[in-house]
Each structure stands twice: as structure tokens, then as C-alpha cells.
Amino acid sequence: LSTSSSQLAKRRFRRARPDAAIAGFTARATNPDAWSFPSGHSTVAFSMATVTMAIDPVLGAVETLLAIGIASSRVLL
């Protein structure tokens, strides 16, 4: 569900990736598709953290911190 919703949102918002939108910008990695928002990696990470939070709040909190790290890395990448 999170991947599907992420892909639908990408096509809805159509935010170009920085290497296409900013003159002189060079990406550090190959782009999997043309749209940058929302990050599929971040969407899945936060979805997993949300589900885990309902089962085990402590582990869910740890996964939430990891999801924040994933989201931050997507911006840096």
C-alpha cells in the first residue's frame, strides 16, 4: 500500500528531481524515475514503523528513528 500510494503521489505532484530542476546540479546516484516526491524509501520506512508501533511501541520508536534517518539520507542523496 505504501509503495502504491507513493507512486500515485509522485505522478500527482510531479516534482522533478534536483538534477533535472537545478542547473549545474549533479546527482550522486542514478535516478530510478523522473519524480522526487515523495520518497518511496521513506514512505515504506514510515509505514513499517507505524505498523510496528501498534505491535511493539519500543521497537516502533526505534524504527521511527531509523525512518527519519532514511528520509534524511534521501534528501542528502
mmCIF file with all atom_site columns, C-alpha atoms in Angstrom:
data_model
loop_
_atom_site.group_PDB
_atom_site.id
_atom_site.type_symbol
_atom_site.label_atom_id
_atom_site.label_alt_id
_atom_site.label_comp_id
_atom_site.label_asym_id
_atom_site.label_entity_id
_atom_site.label_seq_id
_atom_site.pdbx_PDB_ins_code
_atom_site.Cartn_x
_atom_site.Cartn_y
_atom_site.Cartn_z
_atom_site.occupancy
_atom_site.B_iso_or_equiv
_atom_site.pdbx_formal_charge
_atom_site.auth_seq_id
_atom_site.auth_comp_id
_atom_site.auth_asym_id
_atom_site.auth_atom_id
_atom_site.pdbx_PDB_model_num
ATOM 1  C CA . LEU A 1 1  ? 0.000  0.000  0.000   1.00 0.00 ? 1  LEU A CA 1
ATOM 2  C CA . SER A 1 2  ? 2.775  2.438  0.845   1.00 0.00 ? 2  SER A CA 1
ATOM 3  C CA . THR A 1 3  ? 4.587  1.849  -2.445  1.00 0.00 ? 3  THR A CA 1
ATOM 4  C CA . SER A 1 4  ? 1.382  2.238  -4.449  1.00 0.00 ? 4  SER A CA 1
ATOM 5  C CA . SER A 1 5  ? 0.425  5.434  -2.645  1.00 0.00 ? 5  SER A CA 1
ATOM 6  C CA . SER A 1 6  ? 3.947  6.796  -3.078  1.00 0.00 ? 6  SER A CA 1
ATOM 7  C CA . GLN A 1 7  ? 3.888  6.129  -6.818  1.00 0.00 ? 7  GLN A CA 1
ATOM 8  C CA . LEU A 1 8  ? 0.452  7.722  -7.172  1.00 0.00 ? 8  LEU A CA 1
ATOM 9  C CA . ALA A 1 9  ? 1.612  10.793 -5.250  1.00 0.00 ? 9  ALA A CA 1
ATOM 10 C CA . LYS A 1 10 ? 4.752  11.061 -7.422  1.00 0.00 ? 10 LYS A CA 1
ATOM 11 C CA . ARG A 1 11 ? 2.575  11.219 -10.515 1.00 0.00 ? 11 ARG A CA 1
ATOM 12 C CA . ARG A 1 12 ? 0.210  13.690 -8.852  1.00 0.00 ? 12 ARG A CA 1
ATOM 13 C CA . PHE A 1 13 ? 2.866  16.163 -7.642  1.00 0.00 ? 13 PHE A CA 1
ATOM 14 C CA . ARG A 1 14 ? 5.390  15.619 -10.495 1.00 0.00 ? 14 ARG A CA 1
ATOM 15 C CA . ARG A 1 15 ? 8.244  17.250 -8.609  1.00 0.00 ? 15 ARG A CA 1
ATOM 16 C CA . ALA A 1 16 ? 11.344 16.959 -10.770 1.00 0.00 ? 16 ALA A CA 1
ATOM 17 C CA . ARG A 1 17 ? 14.497 15.526 -9.280  1.00 0.00 ? 17 ARG A CA 1
ATOM 18 C CA . PRO A 1 18 ? 17.216 18.072 -8.432  1.00 0.00 ? 18 PRO A CA 1
ATOM 19 C CA . ASP A 1 19 ? 19.487 17.015 -11.299 1.00 0.00 ? 19 ASP A CA 1
ATOM 20 C CA . ALA A 1 20 ? 16.687 17.927 -13.730 1.00 0.00 ? 20 ALA A CA 1
ATOM 21 C CA . ALA A 1 21 ? 15.409 21.012 -11.894 1.00 0.00 ? 21 ALA A CA 1
ATOM 22 C CA . ILE A 1 22 ? 18.616 22.768 -10.789 1.00 0.00 ? 22 ILE A CA 1
ATOM 23 C CA . ALA A 1 23 ? 21.090 23.965 -13.395 1.00 0.00 ? 23 ALA A CA 1
ATOM 24 C CA . GLY A 1 24 ? 24.576 22.624 -12.763 1.00 0.00 ? 24 GLY A CA 1
ATOM 25 C CA . PHE A 1 25 ? 23.473 20.069 -10.179 1.00 0.00 ? 25 PHE A CA 1
ATOM 26 C CA . THR A 1 26 ? 24.888 16.554 -10.487 1.00 0.00 ? 26 THR A CA 1
ATOM 27 C CA . ALA A 1 27 ? 23.189 13.668 -8.668  1.00 0.00 ? 27 ALA A CA 1
ATOM 28 C CA . ARG A 1 28 ? 25.300 11.310 -6.539  1.00 0.00 ? 28 ARG A CA 1
ATOM 29 C CA . ALA A 1 29 ? 23.283 8.302  -7.695  1.00 0.00 ? 29 ALA A CA 1
ATOM 30 C CA . THR A 1 30 ? 21.295 7.177  -10.720 1.00 0.00 ? 30 THR A CA 1
ATOM 31 C CA . ASN A 1 31 ? 17.637 8.188  -10.567 1.00 0.00 ? 31 ASN A CA 1
ATOM 32 C CA . PRO A 1 32 ? 15.106 5.343  -10.693 1.00 0.00 ? 32 PRO A CA 1
ATOM 33 C CA . ASP A 1 33 ? 12.386 7.607  -12.134 1.00 0.00 ? 33 ASP A CA 1
ATOM 34 C CA . ALA A 1 34 ? 11.742 11.239 -13.041 1.00 0.00 ? 34 ALA A CA 1
ATOM 35 C CA . TRP A 1 35 ? 9.900  12.295 -9.879  1.00 0.00 ? 35 TRP A CA 1
ATOM 36 C CA . SER A 1 36 ? 11.430 13.011 -6.486  1.00 0.00 ? 36 SER A CA 1
ATOM 37 C CA . PHE A 1 37 ? 8.499  13.476 -4.112  1.00 0.00 ? 37 PHE A CA 1
ATOM 38 C CA . PRO A 1 38 ? 7.563  11.579 -2.058  1.00 0.00 ? 38 PRO A CA 1
ATOM 39 C CA . SER A 1 39 ? 10.482 9.249  -1.483  1.00 0.00 ? 39 SER A CA 1
ATOM 40 C CA . GLY A 1 40 ? 9.454  5.620  -1.867  1.00 0.00 ? 40 GLY A CA 1
ATOM 41 C CA . HIS A 1 41 ? 12.158 4.552  0.598   1.00 0.00 ? 41 HIS A CA 1
ATOM 42 C CA . SER A 1 42 ? 10.868 6.969  3.229   1.00 0.00 ? 42 SER A CA 1
ATOM 43 C CA . THR A 1 43 ? 7.235  6.053  2.639   1.00 0.00 ? 43 THR A CA 1
ATOM 44 C CA . VAL A 1 44 ? 7.909  2.350  3.190   1.00 0.00 ? 44 VAL A CA 1
ATOM 45 C CA . ALA A 1 45 ? 10.128 3.006  6.238   1.00 0.00 ? 45 ALA A CA 1
ATOM 46 C CA . PHE A 1 46 ? 7.488  5.139  7.971   1.00 0.00 ? 46 PHE A CA 1
ATOM 47 C CA . SER A 1 47 ? 4.733  2.651  7.069   1.00 0.00 ? 47 SER A CA 1
ATOM 48 C CA . MET A 1 48 ? 6.696  -0.174 8.661   1.00 0.00 ? 48 MET A CA 1
ATOM 49 C CA . ALA A 1 49 ? 7.412  1.935  11.739  1.00 0.00 ? 49 ALA A CA 1
ATOM 50 C CA . THR A 1 50 ? 3.713  2.769  12.086  1.00 0.00 ? 50 THR A CA 1
ATOM 51 C CA . VAL A 1 51 ? 2.652  -0.879 11.909  1.00 0.00 ? 51 VAL A CA 1
ATOM 52 C CA . THR A 1 52 ? 5.379  -1.914 14.348  1.00 0.00 ? 52 THR A CA 1
ATOM 53 C CA . MET A 1 53 ? 4.387  0.874  16.753  1.00 0.00 ? 53 MET A CA 1
ATOM 54 C CA . ALA A 1 54 ? 0.929  -0.726 17.062  1.00 0.00 ? 54 ALA A CA 1
ATOM 55 C CA . ILE A 1 55 ? 2.501  -4.081 17.969  1.00 0.00 ? 55 ILE A CA 1
ATOM 56 C CA . ASP A 1 56 ? 5.555  -3.034 19.989  1.00 0.00 ? 56 ASP A CA 1
ATOM 57 C CA . PRO A 1 57 ? 5.860  0.666  20.886  1.00 0.00 ? 57 PRO A CA 1
ATOM 58 C CA . VAL A 1 58 ? 9.540  0.450  21.847  1.00 0.00 ? 58 VAL A CA 1
ATOM 59 C CA . LEU A 1 59 ? 10.573 -1.263 18.622  1.00 0.00 ? 59 LEU A CA 1
ATOM 60 C CA . GLY A 1 60 ? 8.244  1.082  16.729  1.00 0.00 ? 60 GLY A CA 1
ATOM 61 C CA . ALA A 1 61 ? 10.055 4.074  18.229  1.00 0.00 ? 61 ALA A CA 1
ATOM 62 C CA . VAL A 1 62 ? 13.405 2.625  17.141  1.00 0.00 ? 62 VAL A CA 1
ATOM 63 C CA . GLU A 1 63 ? 12.055 2.059  13.641  1.00 0.00 ? 63 GLU A CA 1
ATOM 64 C CA . THR A 1 64 ? 10.711 5.610  13.575  1.00 0.00 ? 64 THR A CA 1
ATOM 65 C CA . LEU A 1 65 ? 14.207 6.913  14.307  1.00 0.00 ? 65 LEU A CA 1
ATOM 66 C CA . LEU A 1 66 ? 15.568 4.717  11.530  1.00 0.00 ? 66 LEU A CA 1
ATOM 67 C CA . ALA A 1 67 ? 12.860 6.009  9.174   1.00 0.00 ? 67 ALA A CA 1
ATOM 68 C CA . ILE A 1 68 ? 13.906 9.572  9.992   1.00 0.00 ? 68 ILE A CA 1
ATOM 69 C CA . GLY A 1 69 ? 17.466 8.592  9.086   1.00 0.00 ? 69 GLY A CA 1
ATOM 70 C CA . ILE A 1 70 ? 16.266 7.109  5.795   1.00 0.00 ? 70 ILE A CA 1
ATOM 71 C CA . ALA A 1 71 ? 14.277 10.251 4.980   1.00 0.00 ? 71 ALA A CA 1
ATOM 72 C CA . SER A 1 72 ? 17.309 12.420 5.762   1.00 0.00 ? 72 SER A CA 1
ATOM 73 C CA . SER A 1 73 ? 19.540 10.275 3.580   1.00 0.00 ? 73 SER A CA 1
ATOM 74 C CA . ARG A 1 74 ? 17.106 10.644 0.680   1.00 0.00 ? 74 ARG A CA 1
ATOM 75 C CA . VAL A 1 75 ? 17.458 14.419 0.876   1.00 0.00 ? 75 VAL A CA 1
ATOM 76 C CA . LEU A 1 76 ? 21.259 14.226 1.032   1.00 0.00 ? 76 LEU A CA 1
ATOM 77 C CA . LEU A 1 77 ? 21.439 11.729 -1.822  1.00 0.00 ? 77 LEU A CA 1
#
